[in-house]
Short mmCIF file of C-alpha atoms in Angstrom, two decimals:
data_model
loop_
_atom_site.label_atom_id
_atom_site.label_comp_id
_atom_site.label_asym_id
_atom_site.label_seq_id
_atom_site.Cartn_x
_atom_site.Cartn_y
_atom_site.Cartn_z
CA MET A 108 15.81 38.38 -25.49
CA THR A 109 13.04 37.12 -23.27
CA GLN A 110 13.62 33.50 -24.28
CA THR A 111 17.35 33.80 -23.59
CA THR A 112 16.71 35.31 -20.17
CA ASP A 113 14.17 32.63 -19.31
CA ALA A 114 16.55 29.88 -20.41
CA ALA A 115 19.31 31.33 -18.26
CA ALA A 116 16.96 31.44 -15.30
CA VAL A 117 16.00 27.82 -15.86
CA ARG A 118 19.69 26.76 -15.96
CA GLN A 119 20.60 28.62 -12.79
CA PRO A 120 22.37 26.47 -10.22
CA PRO A 121 20.37 25.27 -7.24
CA LYS A 122 20.45 27.31 -4.08
CA PRO A 123 22.29 25.76 -1.16
CA THR A 124 19.95 24.00 1.26
CA ARG A 125 22.39 22.73 3.88
CA GLY A 126 20.90 22.94 7.33
CA ARG A 127 17.42 23.74 6.01
CA VAL A 128 14.35 21.67 5.34
CA HIS A 129 14.05 21.08 1.61
CA ARG A 130 11.39 23.23 -0.06
CA ALA A 131 9.75 20.07 -1.45
CA TRP A 132 8.44 19.25 2.02
CA PHE A 133 6.77 22.68 2.29
CA VAL A 134 5.13 22.14 -1.11
CA ALA A 135 3.95 18.72 0.06
CA ALA A 136 2.56 20.32 3.24
CA VAL A 137 0.61 22.94 1.24
CA THR A 138 -0.69 20.18 -1.04
CA PHE A 139 -1.77 18.19 2.02
CA VAL A 140 -3.70 21.16 3.46
CA THR A 141 -5.26 21.87 0.06
CA ILE A 142 -6.55 18.31 -0.31
CA ILE A 143 -7.90 18.41 3.26
CA GLY A 144 -9.82 21.61 2.51
CA ALA A 145 -11.21 20.19 -0.70
CA ALA A 146 -12.17 16.92 1.02
CA ALA A 147 -15.33 18.46 2.46
CA PHE A 148 -17.19 17.64 -0.75
CA ARG A 149 -16.12 13.96 -0.42
CA SER A 150 -17.91 13.76 2.94
CA VAL A 151 -21.35 14.93 1.84
CA PRO A 152 -22.93 12.40 -0.60
CA GLY A 153 -23.71 9.70 1.98
CA LEU A 154 -25.11 12.32 4.34
CA LEU A 155 -27.44 13.81 1.70
CA ILE A 156 -29.25 10.70 0.46
CA ASP A 157 -31.84 10.46 3.25
CA PRO A 158 -32.43 14.24 3.69
CA LEU A 159 -32.96 14.75 -0.06
CA HIS A 160 -35.19 11.67 -0.25
CA ASP A 161 -37.32 12.97 2.65
CA GLU A 162 -37.58 16.59 1.42
CA PHE A 163 -38.02 16.13 -2.33
CA ASP A 164 -39.30 12.53 -2.46
CA TRP A 165 -36.59 11.68 -4.98
CA SER A 166 -35.78 7.97 -5.21
CA ARG A 167 -32.44 6.77 -3.89
CA GLY A 168 -31.65 5.66 -7.42
CA THR A 169 -32.11 9.24 -8.68
CA ILE A 170 -29.90 10.67 -5.95
CA GLY A 171 -27.40 7.89 -6.53
CA ALA A 172 -27.35 8.81 -10.24
CA ALA A 173 -26.29 12.39 -9.36
CA VAL A 174 -23.57 11.02 -7.11
CA SER A 175 -22.48 8.67 -9.90
CA VAL A 176 -22.16 11.62 -12.34
CA ASN A 177 -20.01 13.37 -9.73
CA LEU A 178 -17.81 10.32 -9.24
CA ALA A 179 -17.47 9.61 -12.96
CA LEU A 180 -16.47 13.19 -13.78
CA TYR A 181 -14.09 13.15 -10.81
CA GLY A 182 -12.25 10.37 -12.59
CA LEU A 183 -12.64 11.40 -16.24
CA THR A 184 -11.40 14.93 -15.54
CA ALA A 185 -8.24 13.75 -13.78
CA PRO A 186 -6.04 12.90 -16.82
CA PHE A 187 -6.93 16.18 -18.53
CA ALA A 188 -6.20 18.04 -15.27
CA ALA A 189 -2.74 16.44 -15.13
CA ALA A 190 -2.08 17.62 -18.69
CA LEU A 191 -3.46 21.09 -17.88
CA MET A 192 -1.06 21.29 -14.94
CA ASP A 193 1.79 20.66 -17.38
CA ARG A 194 0.44 23.43 -19.61
CA PHE A 195 -0.69 26.14 -17.17
CA GLY A 196 0.90 25.14 -13.86
CA ILE A 197 -0.37 23.41 -10.75
CA ARG A 198 -1.33 26.59 -8.93
CA ARG A 199 -3.72 27.98 -11.55
CA VAL A 200 -5.49 24.68 -12.22
CA VAL A 201 -6.02 23.90 -8.53
CA ALA A 202 -7.22 27.42 -7.67
CA VAL A 203 -9.82 27.32 -10.46
CA ALA A 204 -10.90 23.81 -9.44
CA LEU A 205 -11.51 24.87 -5.84
CA THR A 206 -13.59 27.82 -7.02
CA VAL A 207 -15.74 25.56 -9.24
CA ILE A 208 -16.31 23.18 -6.30
CA ALA A 209 -17.40 26.10 -4.12
CA ALA A 210 -19.80 27.39 -6.80
CA GLY A 211 -21.39 23.98 -7.39
CA SER A 212 -21.90 23.31 -3.69
CA TRP A 213 -23.27 26.81 -3.03
CA LEU A 214 -25.81 26.61 -5.86
CA THR A 215 -27.37 23.40 -4.47
CA VAL A 216 -28.93 25.52 -1.72
CA TRP A 217 -31.51 26.83 -4.22
CA MET A 218 -32.26 23.63 -6.15
CA THR A 219 -35.83 22.35 -6.41
CA ALA A 220 -35.54 19.65 -9.10
CA ALA A 221 -33.42 16.53 -9.57
CA TRP A 222 -31.79 17.87 -12.76
CA GLN A 223 -30.40 20.76 -10.72
CA LEU A 224 -28.77 18.26 -8.37
CA MET A 225 -27.24 16.61 -11.45
CA LEU A 226 -25.99 19.99 -12.69
CA CYS A 227 -24.62 21.42 -9.45
CA TRP A 228 -23.42 18.40 -7.53
CA GLY A 229 -22.91 16.10 -10.50
CA LEU A 230 -21.39 18.37 -13.16
CA LEU A 231 -19.80 21.35 -11.40
CA VAL A 232 -18.52 19.64 -8.26
CA GLY A 233 -17.54 16.61 -10.36
CA LEU A 234 -15.42 18.70 -12.73
CA GLY A 235 -13.82 20.69 -9.92
CA SER A 236 -13.11 17.68 -7.77
CA GLY A 237 -11.65 15.82 -10.76
CA SER A 238 -9.01 18.52 -11.06
CA MET A 239 -8.27 18.02 -7.35
CA ALA A 240 -8.02 14.24 -7.76
CA LEU A 241 -5.06 12.02 -7.04
CA ALA A 242 -3.43 13.13 -10.30
CA PHE A 243 -2.72 16.38 -8.41
CA ALA A 244 -0.82 14.46 -5.74
CA ALA A 245 0.93 12.39 -8.42
CA THR A 246 2.07 15.52 -10.28
CA VAL A 247 3.44 17.15 -7.12
CA THR A 248 5.21 13.94 -6.11
CA ASN A 249 6.78 13.39 -9.55
CA ARG A 250 8.00 16.99 -9.88
CA TRP A 251 9.31 17.62 -6.39
CA PHE A 252 10.65 14.23 -5.27
CA THR A 253 12.99 11.60 -6.68
CA GLU A 254 13.35 9.86 -3.30
CA ARG A 255 10.61 8.95 -0.81
CA ARG A 256 7.99 9.04 -3.55
CA GLY A 257 6.07 6.12 -2.07
CA LEU A 258 5.95 7.78 1.35
CA VAL A 259 4.95 11.18 -0.05
CA SER A 260 2.22 9.73 -2.29
CA GLY A 261 0.91 7.85 0.75
CA ILE A 262 0.84 11.01 2.87
CA LEU A 263 -0.90 13.06 0.17
CA THR A 264 -3.42 10.30 -0.48
CA ALA A 265 -4.15 10.21 3.24
CA ALA A 266 -4.97 13.92 3.17
CA SER A 267 -8.39 13.19 1.71
CA ALA A 268 -9.09 10.80 4.58
CA SER A 269 -7.90 13.44 7.03
CA GLY A 270 -10.40 15.86 5.54
CA GLN A 271 -13.10 13.23 5.90
CA LEU A 272 -12.11 12.84 9.55
CA ILE A 273 -12.57 16.57 10.08
CA PHE A 274 -15.70 17.19 8.04
CA LEU A 275 -17.87 14.08 8.43
CA PRO A 276 -18.73 14.59 12.12
CA LEU A 277 -19.10 18.34 11.58
CA LEU A 278 -21.37 18.05 8.55
CA SER A 279 -23.49 15.28 10.09
CA TRP A 280 -23.98 17.46 13.18
CA ILE A 281 -24.97 20.45 11.02
CA ILE A 282 -27.48 18.35 9.05
CA ASP A 283 -28.92 16.80 12.21
CA ARG A 284 -29.11 20.12 14.09
CA TYR A 285 -30.12 22.45 11.26
CA ASP A 286 -30.54 21.22 7.68
CA TRP A 287 -28.58 19.94 4.70
CA ARG A 288 -28.30 23.44 3.20
CA PRO A 289 -25.92 24.86 5.85
CA ALA A 290 -23.79 21.77 5.28
CA ALA A 291 -23.60 22.56 1.55
CA VAL A 292 -22.57 26.14 2.35
CA THR A 293 -19.89 24.81 4.72
CA VAL A 294 -18.43 22.74 1.87
CA ALA A 295 -18.33 25.82 -0.36
CA LEU A 296 -16.60 27.94 2.28
CA ALA A 297 -14.04 25.21 3.03
CA ALA A 298 -13.05 25.01 -0.64
CA LEU A 299 -12.76 28.81 -0.94
CA ALA A 300 -10.70 29.07 2.26
CA VAL A 301 -7.89 27.03 0.71
CA VAL A 302 -7.54 29.13 -2.46
CA PRO A 303 -5.21 31.77 -0.90
CA PHE A 304 -2.84 29.05 0.36
CA VAL A 305 -2.66 27.56 -3.12
CA TRP A 306 -2.12 30.87 -4.89
CA LEU A 307 0.54 32.18 -2.51
CA LEU A 308 2.46 29.06 -1.43
CA LEU A 309 2.14 26.30 -4.03
CA HIS A 310 5.10 26.46 -6.42
CA ASP A 311 4.83 24.61 -9.71
CA HIS A 312 8.39 23.25 -10.01
CA PRO A 313 11.64 23.10 -7.97
CA ALA A 314 13.35 25.21 -10.64
CA ASP A 315 10.97 28.07 -9.76
CA VAL A 316 12.84 28.46 -6.48
CA GLY A 317 16.25 27.40 -7.81
CA GLN A 318 16.35 23.98 -6.13
CA LYS A 319 16.76 20.36 -7.13
CA PRO A 320 13.93 17.90 -6.52
CA TYR A 321 14.28 16.19 -3.17
CA GLY A 322 16.84 13.38 -3.50
CA ALA A 323 18.02 14.43 -6.98
CA THR A 324 21.75 14.48 -7.68
CA ALA A 325 21.49 17.14 -10.40
CA PHE A 326 19.50 20.28 -11.00
CA VAL A 327 16.39 19.66 -13.12
CA PRO A 328 15.40 22.54 -15.44
CA LYS A 329 11.74 23.43 -15.59
CA PRO A 330 10.28 22.01 -18.79
CA PRO A 331 8.51 24.45 -21.10
CA PRO A 332 4.70 24.53 -21.04
CA VAL A 333 3.21 21.62 -22.95
CA PRO A 334 0.56 22.81 -25.44
CA GLY A 335 -2.43 20.74 -26.44
CA ALA A 336 -3.30 19.40 -23.00
CA ALA A 337 -6.39 17.53 -24.16
CA ARG A 338 -4.57 16.08 -27.18
CA ARG A 339 -1.71 14.89 -25.00
CA ALA A 340 -4.06 13.24 -22.51
CA VAL A 341 -5.80 11.36 -25.32
CA THR A 342 -2.49 10.47 -27.02
CA VAL A 343 -1.11 9.02 -23.79
CA LEU A 344 -4.32 7.02 -23.34
CA LEU A 345 -4.17 5.62 -26.88
CA SER A 346 -0.61 4.51 -26.25
CA ALA A 347 -1.35 3.01 -22.85
CA VAL A 348 -4.40 1.01 -23.96
CA ARG A 349 -2.13 -1.00 -26.25
CA THR A 350 -0.40 -2.46 -23.20
CA GLY A 351 -1.58 -5.24 -20.92
CA PRO A 352 -0.62 -3.62 -17.60
CA PHE A 353 -2.89 -0.65 -18.26
CA TRP A 354 -6.00 -2.85 -18.44
CA LEU A 355 -5.03 -4.75 -15.32
CA LEU A 356 -4.29 -1.55 -13.39
CA ALA A 357 -7.51 0.06 -14.64
CA GLY A 358 -9.54 -3.04 -13.80
CA THR A 359 -8.19 -3.40 -10.27
CA PHE A 360 -8.62 0.30 -9.59
CA ALA A 361 -12.21 0.23 -10.90
CA ILE A 362 -12.92 -2.43 -8.29
CA CYS A 363 -11.13 -0.30 -5.71
CA GLY A 364 -13.46 2.62 -6.46
CA ALA A 365 -16.53 0.40 -6.50
CA SER A 366 -15.73 -1.01 -3.05
CA THR A 367 -14.81 2.34 -1.42
CA ASN A 368 -16.21 5.60 -2.83
CA GLY A 369 -19.10 3.96 -4.63
CA LEU A 370 -20.16 1.57 -1.89
CA ILE A 371 -18.98 2.51 1.60
CA GLN A 372 -18.65 6.26 1.24
CA THR A 373 -21.98 6.66 -0.57
CA HIS A 374 -24.16 3.95 1.00
CA PHE A 375 -22.73 3.08 4.42
CA ILE A 376 -24.65 5.80 6.27
CA PRO A 377 -28.03 5.02 4.62
CA ALA A 378 -27.42 1.29 5.22
CA ALA A 379 -26.67 1.95 8.88
CA HIS A 380 -29.78 4.14 9.10
CA ASP A 381 -31.82 1.23 7.71
CA VAL A 382 -30.93 -0.81 10.81
CA HIS A 383 -31.75 2.15 13.08
CA MET A 384 -28.21 3.32 13.80
CA PRO A 385 -28.22 7.11 14.44
CA VAL A 386 -26.84 9.12 11.53
CA GLN A 387 -24.21 10.84 13.66
CA ALA A 388 -22.99 7.47 14.94
CA ALA A 389 -22.68 6.15 11.38
CA ALA A 390 -20.91 9.33 10.25
CA SER A 391 -18.52 9.01 13.18
CA LEU A 392 -17.70 5.46 12.11
CA LEU A 393 -16.86 6.73 8.62
CA ALA A 394 -14.68 9.38 10.22
CA VAL A 395 -12.86 6.67 12.19
CA ILE A 396 -12.24 4.91 8.88
CA GLY A 397 -10.58 8.17 7.90
CA VAL A 398 -8.30 8.03 10.96
CA PHE A 399 -7.03 4.56 10.16
CA ASP A 400 -6.95 5.35 6.46
CA VAL A 401 -4.26 7.93 7.22
CA VAL A 402 -2.22 5.31 9.08
CA GLY A 403 -2.80 2.62 6.46
CA THR A 404 -2.03 4.80 3.46
CA ILE A 405 1.19 6.25 4.89
CA ALA A 406 2.25 2.74 5.90
CA SER A 407 1.42 1.53 2.40
CA GLY A 408 3.64 4.24 0.94
CA TRP A 409 6.46 3.07 3.22
CA PHE A 410 5.86 -0.56 2.19
CA THR A 411 5.78 0.41 -1.49
CA ASP A 412 9.31 1.83 -1.23
CA ARG A 413 10.49 -1.54 0.12
CA PHE A 414 8.29 -4.37 -1.19
CA GLU A 415 6.86 -5.66 -4.46
CA PRO A 416 3.79 -3.46 -5.24
CA ARG A 417 1.93 -6.26 -7.06
CA ARG A 418 1.94 -8.46 -3.99
CA LEU A 419 0.90 -5.55 -1.81
CA LEU A 420 -2.10 -4.91 -4.06
CA ALA A 421 -3.12 -8.58 -3.98
CA VAL A 422 -3.03 -8.62 -0.17
CA TYR A 423 -4.94 -5.34 0.11
CA TYR A 424 -7.77 -6.43 -2.21
CA ALA A 425 -8.08 -9.89 -0.68
CA LEU A 426 -8.39 -8.49 2.85
CA ARG A 427 -10.90 -5.87 1.73
CA GLY A 428 -13.06 -8.51 0.07
CA VAL A 429 -13.15 -10.64 3.22
CA SER A 430 -14.16 -7.68 5.37
CA LEU A 431 -17.04 -6.68 3.04
CA VAL A 432 -18.52 -10.18 3.07
CA PHE A 433 -18.83 -10.00 6.88
CA LEU A 434 -20.27 -6.46 7.01
CA PRO A 435 -24.00 -7.43 6.75
CA LEU A 436 -23.56 -9.52 9.90
CA LEU A 437 -22.09 -6.60 11.80
CA LEU A 438 -24.49 -3.74 11.00
CA GLY A 439 -26.94 -3.04 13.81
CA PRO A 440 -28.59 -0.24 15.79
CA THR A 441 -25.62 0.11 18.15
CA VAL A 442 -21.87 0.26 17.73
CA HIS A 443 -20.39 -2.93 19.16
CA PRO A 444 -16.78 -4.27 19.29
CA PRO A 445 -16.96 -6.42 16.10
CA MET A 446 -18.21 -3.38 14.18
CA ILE A 447 -15.35 -1.30 15.53
CA PHE A 448 -12.93 -4.04 14.44
CA PHE A 449 -14.36 -3.88 10.91
CA ILE A 450 -14.00 -0.09 10.84
CA VAL A 451 -10.36 -0.27 11.93
CA PHE A 452 -9.56 -3.13 9.58
CA TYR A 453 -11.32 -1.56 6.60
CA GLY A 454 -9.89 1.87 7.33
CA LEU A 455 -6.31 0.57 7.17
CA ASP A 456 -7.10 -0.77 3.69
CA TRP A 457 -9.28 2.10 2.37
CA VAL A 458 -6.86 3.70 -0.12
CA ALA A 459 -3.74 1.73 0.73
CA THR A 460 -3.96 0.61 -2.91
CA VAL A 461 -2.94 4.05 -4.22
CA PRO A 462 0.86 4.09 -3.53
CA PRO A 463 1.54 0.67 -5.13
CA THR A 464 -0.75 1.48 -8.09
CA LEU A 465 1.04 4.80 -8.62
CA ALA A 466 4.41 3.03 -8.33
CA LEU A 467 3.37 0.53 -11.02
CA CYS A 468 2.23 3.37 -13.30
CA ARG A 469 5.57 5.09 -12.80
CA GLU A 470 7.46 1.85 -13.50
CA GLN A 471 5.51 1.08 -16.65
CA TYR A 472 4.99 4.53 -18.18
CA GLY A 473 7.78 6.83 -16.96
CA GLU A 474 7.33 10.46 -17.96
CA ASP A 475 3.67 9.92 -18.82
CA SER A 476 2.91 8.16 -15.53
CA ALA A 477 0.92 11.03 -13.99
CA ILE A 478 -1.42 11.18 -17.00
CA VAL A 479 -1.68 7.39 -17.19
CA PHE A 480 -2.48 7.34 -13.50
CA GLY A 481 -5.14 9.94 -14.22
CA TRP A 482 -6.79 7.52 -16.67
CA VAL A 483 -6.41 4.65 -14.20
CA LEU A 484 -8.07 6.91 -11.64
CA ALA A 485 -10.85 7.51 -14.17
CA SER A 486 -11.54 3.78 -14.13
CA HIS A 487 -11.56 3.95 -10.31
CA GLN A 488 -14.29 6.57 -10.42
CA ILE A 489 -16.27 4.83 -13.15
CA GLY A 490 -16.37 1.78 -10.88
CA ALA A 491 -17.39 4.04 -8.00
CA ALA A 492 -20.06 5.75 -10.12
CA ALA A 493 -21.55 2.42 -11.21
CA VAL A 494 -21.88 1.16 -7.64
CA ALA A 495 -23.14 4.50 -6.32
CA PHE A 496 -26.03 4.20 -8.80
CA LEU A 497 -26.55 0.43 -8.53
CA GLY A 498 -26.46 0.59 -4.75
CA GLY A 499 -29.38 3.02 -4.76
CA VAL A 500 -31.27 0.87 -7.26
CA ALA A 501 -30.59 -2.26 -5.19
CA ARG A 502 -31.92 -0.54 -2.08
CA ASP A 503 -35.06 0.60 -3.92
CA THR A 504 -35.56 -2.91 -5.38
CA PHE A 505 -34.66 -5.25 -2.51
CA GLY A 506 -35.11 -2.98 0.49
CA THR A 507 -31.57 -3.83 1.63
CA TYR A 508 -27.95 -3.31 0.62
CA ASP A 509 -26.82 -6.88 1.39
CA VAL A 510 -26.46 -7.95 -2.24
CA MET A 511 -24.03 -5.06 -2.80
CA TRP A 512 -21.78 -6.09 0.10
CA TYR A 513 -21.47 -9.67 -1.18
CA ALA A 514 -20.96 -8.67 -4.83
CA SER A 515 -18.23 -6.19 -3.88
CA GLY A 516 -16.46 -8.82 -1.81
CA ALA A 517 -16.36 -11.13 -4.84
CA LEU A 518 -15.03 -8.31 -7.05
CA CYS A 519 -12.21 -7.64 -4.57
CA ALA A 520 -11.17 -11.31 -4.80
CA ALA A 521 -10.98 -10.92 -8.59
CA ALA A 522 -8.88 -7.75 -8.20
CA ALA A 523 -6.38 -9.61 -5.99
CA LEU A 524 -5.84 -12.17 -8.78
CA MET A 525 -5.54 -9.46 -11.44
CA ALA A 526 -2.84 -7.65 -9.45
CA LEU A 527 -0.68 -10.76 -9.32
CA VAL A 528 -0.53 -11.16 -13.11
CA ILE A 529 0.75 -7.64 -13.89
CA ARG A 530 4.14 -8.09 -15.53
CA ARG A 531 7.17 -6.61 -13.81
CA ARG A 532 9.24 -4.23 -15.94
CA ALA A 533 12.28 -3.30 -13.88
CA ASP A 534 13.92 -1.69 -16.91
CA GLY A 535 11.08 0.85 -17.22
CA ALA A 536 10.09 -0.34 -20.70
CA VAL A 537 6.40 -0.60 -21.45
CA ALA A 538 5.13 -4.16 -21.15
CA PRO A 539 3.49 -5.54 -24.29
CA VAL A 540 -0.08 -6.75 -24.42
#
């Protein structure tokens, strides 16, 4: 009886929406606010390196290793989180993830040893943030929209940058005025503050409210829960790794992570501090990157709906590589016009790669695209983790970050070439190796 009733509810006709804003846009708005609230943890690693080094005398390599664990788990958790969302629903997974982030950040207040930093910031915050990764945005976009997917994925990707814009200046001021511990507590409270919005307002599927996805011509029933989330994530990976496009997408996105989260987000503030730029000034520059990241990512989503995503990726990576090669010449104790130009230029390109990469995953892998994108995102974070660690080691070894800027510029040039050789599959079939 229960199954019959549920099936009838799933097949119910969509409610009329004439004259009203489609519910999908409200879900996208809640998702945007959720990602902003969770973005506080993305703003902290670069701010913590010098304070933790000064207080505990930990090497930058050791601190970078904890950040690398965080970044790696952020990526490796994403495909399983996408599968868990199919099994238990978006709302439950995201609410639990935010709570884990809050717990991990809160516990760092009492740490006294490097392994505790690895546990709290590396393991707990890494696992929680991985469940709040871009696979979350991909799942919401795929379920609620059949039109404007490029635009929506761009807007949701930009939410993380918007959170960085809000939290970076605030957290740098707190650290400068008080200590790093109040900043960690602020991150925990920001994550917890979003949980009620998620639990009350984030619907899992359009069928839950009797509506079609935005732009759909027919009502889409809610699929039944998919058991074996971990098994499905691994099965999708084993299928995807047999195809050439997966390796090219994973390789380019690994370089994307290395040149953004791993390099700039983790090491820009310490590098600026090395040349005697005030910490708050450097944090403000990162926040400005967040401003233009919003513009660039939304624009990239708009471009992705209209232009060939492979060519977009090639242009984005090539321009990023050029900008990184010039960065060592621009860093100095004061903020001057060429530095501002770099910040604007780099900000426009920060995560502009996400909408075309997501579009290519959707084109190549169809129904499994969110999970495949989760694995591609895992490669992004593995690249970020490697450079977060290697950047700290390079600074300890050479006394400068210059070698990292030049190496990342060369990697971006390689990514531009890789993007151009991804095969186009307009029919949606999976490209062979």
